[in-house]
């Protein structure tokens, strides 16, 4: 176990309420899958513009299901979701999907085109961008994650860490209002994990990160939520949440061995 | 017959043949094979000329003979079939080295072997000189229905991923001491196939979600260069045209 | 068995191409109905799955092994239209990217391994109309078992019309039929077990069993709420199997009609040579020699096109008789 060095607090954008509507507002959201399994039992959460928030929770807590609601892939069985004031509805779903950039856990699911260039261009091209403007958008997005040099490679020829960074670029190319990452650090070696962390910290964007990598949450997000049993069980500054050993234990969360809880 | 199908044949290169747009190459090779299949089998020299034409393409594409020969194993089952025909064929028979063979069967065997071999070599040359992505673009420009092109695109992208998953499942089975030997082991193999289907299907769902998340509305935008020039069409057409001349000459002989 | 170039004469290759194109066109429309905008990624992944599964060799009898064709399996798992598209793409990719299967024989290959296996497999499955999971597994076995020898019979039919080898058609039929009944047993077993394995874990994914899924309710703070209409990614809407069967019969009739038209209109290489060389009597010994199709235009007073339709009807009848026999044996309680 290599515990990372004591993480430095990220430069924290203030949590003061902004005049614009929150980037994300979820109200009493409930959902059951077609096979009958109910995953969400009434989730409430608000994320202000510019915030970086970690969504923590054990396996099976409903994290992925919640994420699928944020851009209208799943539609609420009950309750509502709105992004920058725009409610998620069948008629708004196109604009919602531009506003919410979803990075999936397995980059192989996200990178489905024959080359990196095609893949990063997929989103903006669907939004109607063509020619020079499209090309510029693609290169800029790849540059932001430091992957410009693999632009003409096939995704399955890249390393796992590279694929994850390209997956982030595919979403950045759509210039979203909020970036939602599902387990961004999973399967990464320590070096790639740190590199990705630096890239994410450098992005000036609202960010929701679903993870059970608690040190990563502490490193990148000033605020944390715990989703457990299909409801939000805790909401507060990441330091406070991670320092509460009882709270973590109650929701099957654990700091890695040798990692000092923040004080 | 399954093993060996999954080796990609494409050889990167920068030859005249590689540079030809696929929408010219595909019809050219298909046309060539059509002419070959239509040629009467009695016209043996014509097949020799066809082979020389393909050899010319291979040289122009810098595809080594050994490479082509190795890929030709795909033909084996039909070679075996062709070898049997003279023995079981009907009609007039002839003694060859003490064996009674059907004359008609010998002709048929020659016909199948010659045409199948030329067809396989033509296919190998096409696959060896055309990048998979370019082949898809070519299919699109040739007005293949977009849904079919998209399905092929996804299949090519995820083929290796799924074959790898299958291999990992086999390693997992074998590392626990299981090797399928007879029919009683079928359920285990089938359960793996079932698990593989679920994984593939669920990945398909996730890929669909990833596409929806980025605004998929039925079309797959792929950067596409300008269409083929007249000169490129003419270059590609040289092969089937030459074959057609040979075929016509052969039938008039 | 991927038929290479030159195995069938040009007329058969081209007319099978026409049939394949017609069948695929029907399925392109149908697949959109089965899967709406999920069609491309889902069918692509299923095609990749079929490609991988075709590499699974299974022991048939002592010393021989077979591999899955997958037509019936795909039809039961993802529905007949999508299945035809998947197998078509697998075959096209094998031909164009791996040089496996002739370019001019692509139509024959798609017709035999895509359209016929799916049509027969799905047809048998629908006629048995299983209502419970064990019956679904049993029906899958029968469907896959029947699909393979019927495909072999259609191969024999094509061979009869335009095979480039002078072999008695009964020899081909016996050899193909015999071997493929064995292969069909393997295909049936592995199809049934695979469908069973999927049914046990994700019953909602088995297209052929989609009506067995229970209704959905949602527990919320306000109590239980029934869910109207599944969300995206939910259960596929019921398709119209009747349409598929009609399309199948039309395609089969087209196959027979077009084939016999070509067979009658253009003599193949051998016969032309026979005429040119003036040994017409030898031509009688050709594979077609003793068959009605050898005489262009008419065979014993029956126009060849009609004879072809009848021939295909007989083939369908064999399959139909088999599955009706199987269906009748099912206890009434299940129907």
PDB file of C-alpha atoms in Angstrom, chain A residues 31-34 36 38 41 73 78, chain C residues 216-220 222 231-232 234:
ATOM      1  CA  UNK A  31     -35.718   5.088  -9.642  1.00  0.00           C
ATOM      2  CA  UNK A  32     -36.118   1.334 -10.166  1.00  0.00           C
ATOM      3  CA  UNK A  33     -34.595  -0.715 -12.965  1.00  0.00           C
ATOM      4  CA  UNK A  34     -36.755  -2.690 -15.401  1.00  0.00           C
ATOM      5  CA  UNK A  36     -37.416  -4.597 -10.465  1.00  0.00           C
ATOM      6  CA  UNK A  38     -34.833  -0.183  -6.887  1.00  0.00           C
ATOM      7  CA  UNK A  41     -35.144   6.208  -2.878  1.00  0.00           C
ATOM      8  CA  UNK A  73     -30.043   8.638 -19.979  1.00  0.00           C
ATOM      9  CA  UNK A  78     -40.088  10.136  -9.411  1.00  0.00           C
TER      10      UNK A  78
ATOM     11  CA  UNK C 216     -42.511  -3.090 -12.495  1.00  0.00           C
ATOM     12  CA  UNK C 217     -43.348  -1.042  -9.392  1.00  0.00           C
ATOM     13  CA  UNK C 218     -41.387   1.667  -7.608  1.00  0.00           C
ATOM     14  CA  UNK C 219     -41.228   2.182  -3.849  1.00  0.00           C
ATOM     15  CA  UNK C 220     -41.033   5.871  -2.895  1.00  0.00           C
ATOM     16  CA  UNK C 222     -45.379   8.249  -1.449  1.00  0.00           C
ATOM     17  CA  UNK C 231     -37.038   4.018 -19.504  1.00  0.00           C
ATOM     18  CA  UNK C 232     -34.306   4.115 -22.118  1.00  0.00           C
ATOM     19  CA  UNK C 234     -35.464  -0.938 -20.774  1.00  0.00           C
TER      20      UNK C 234
END
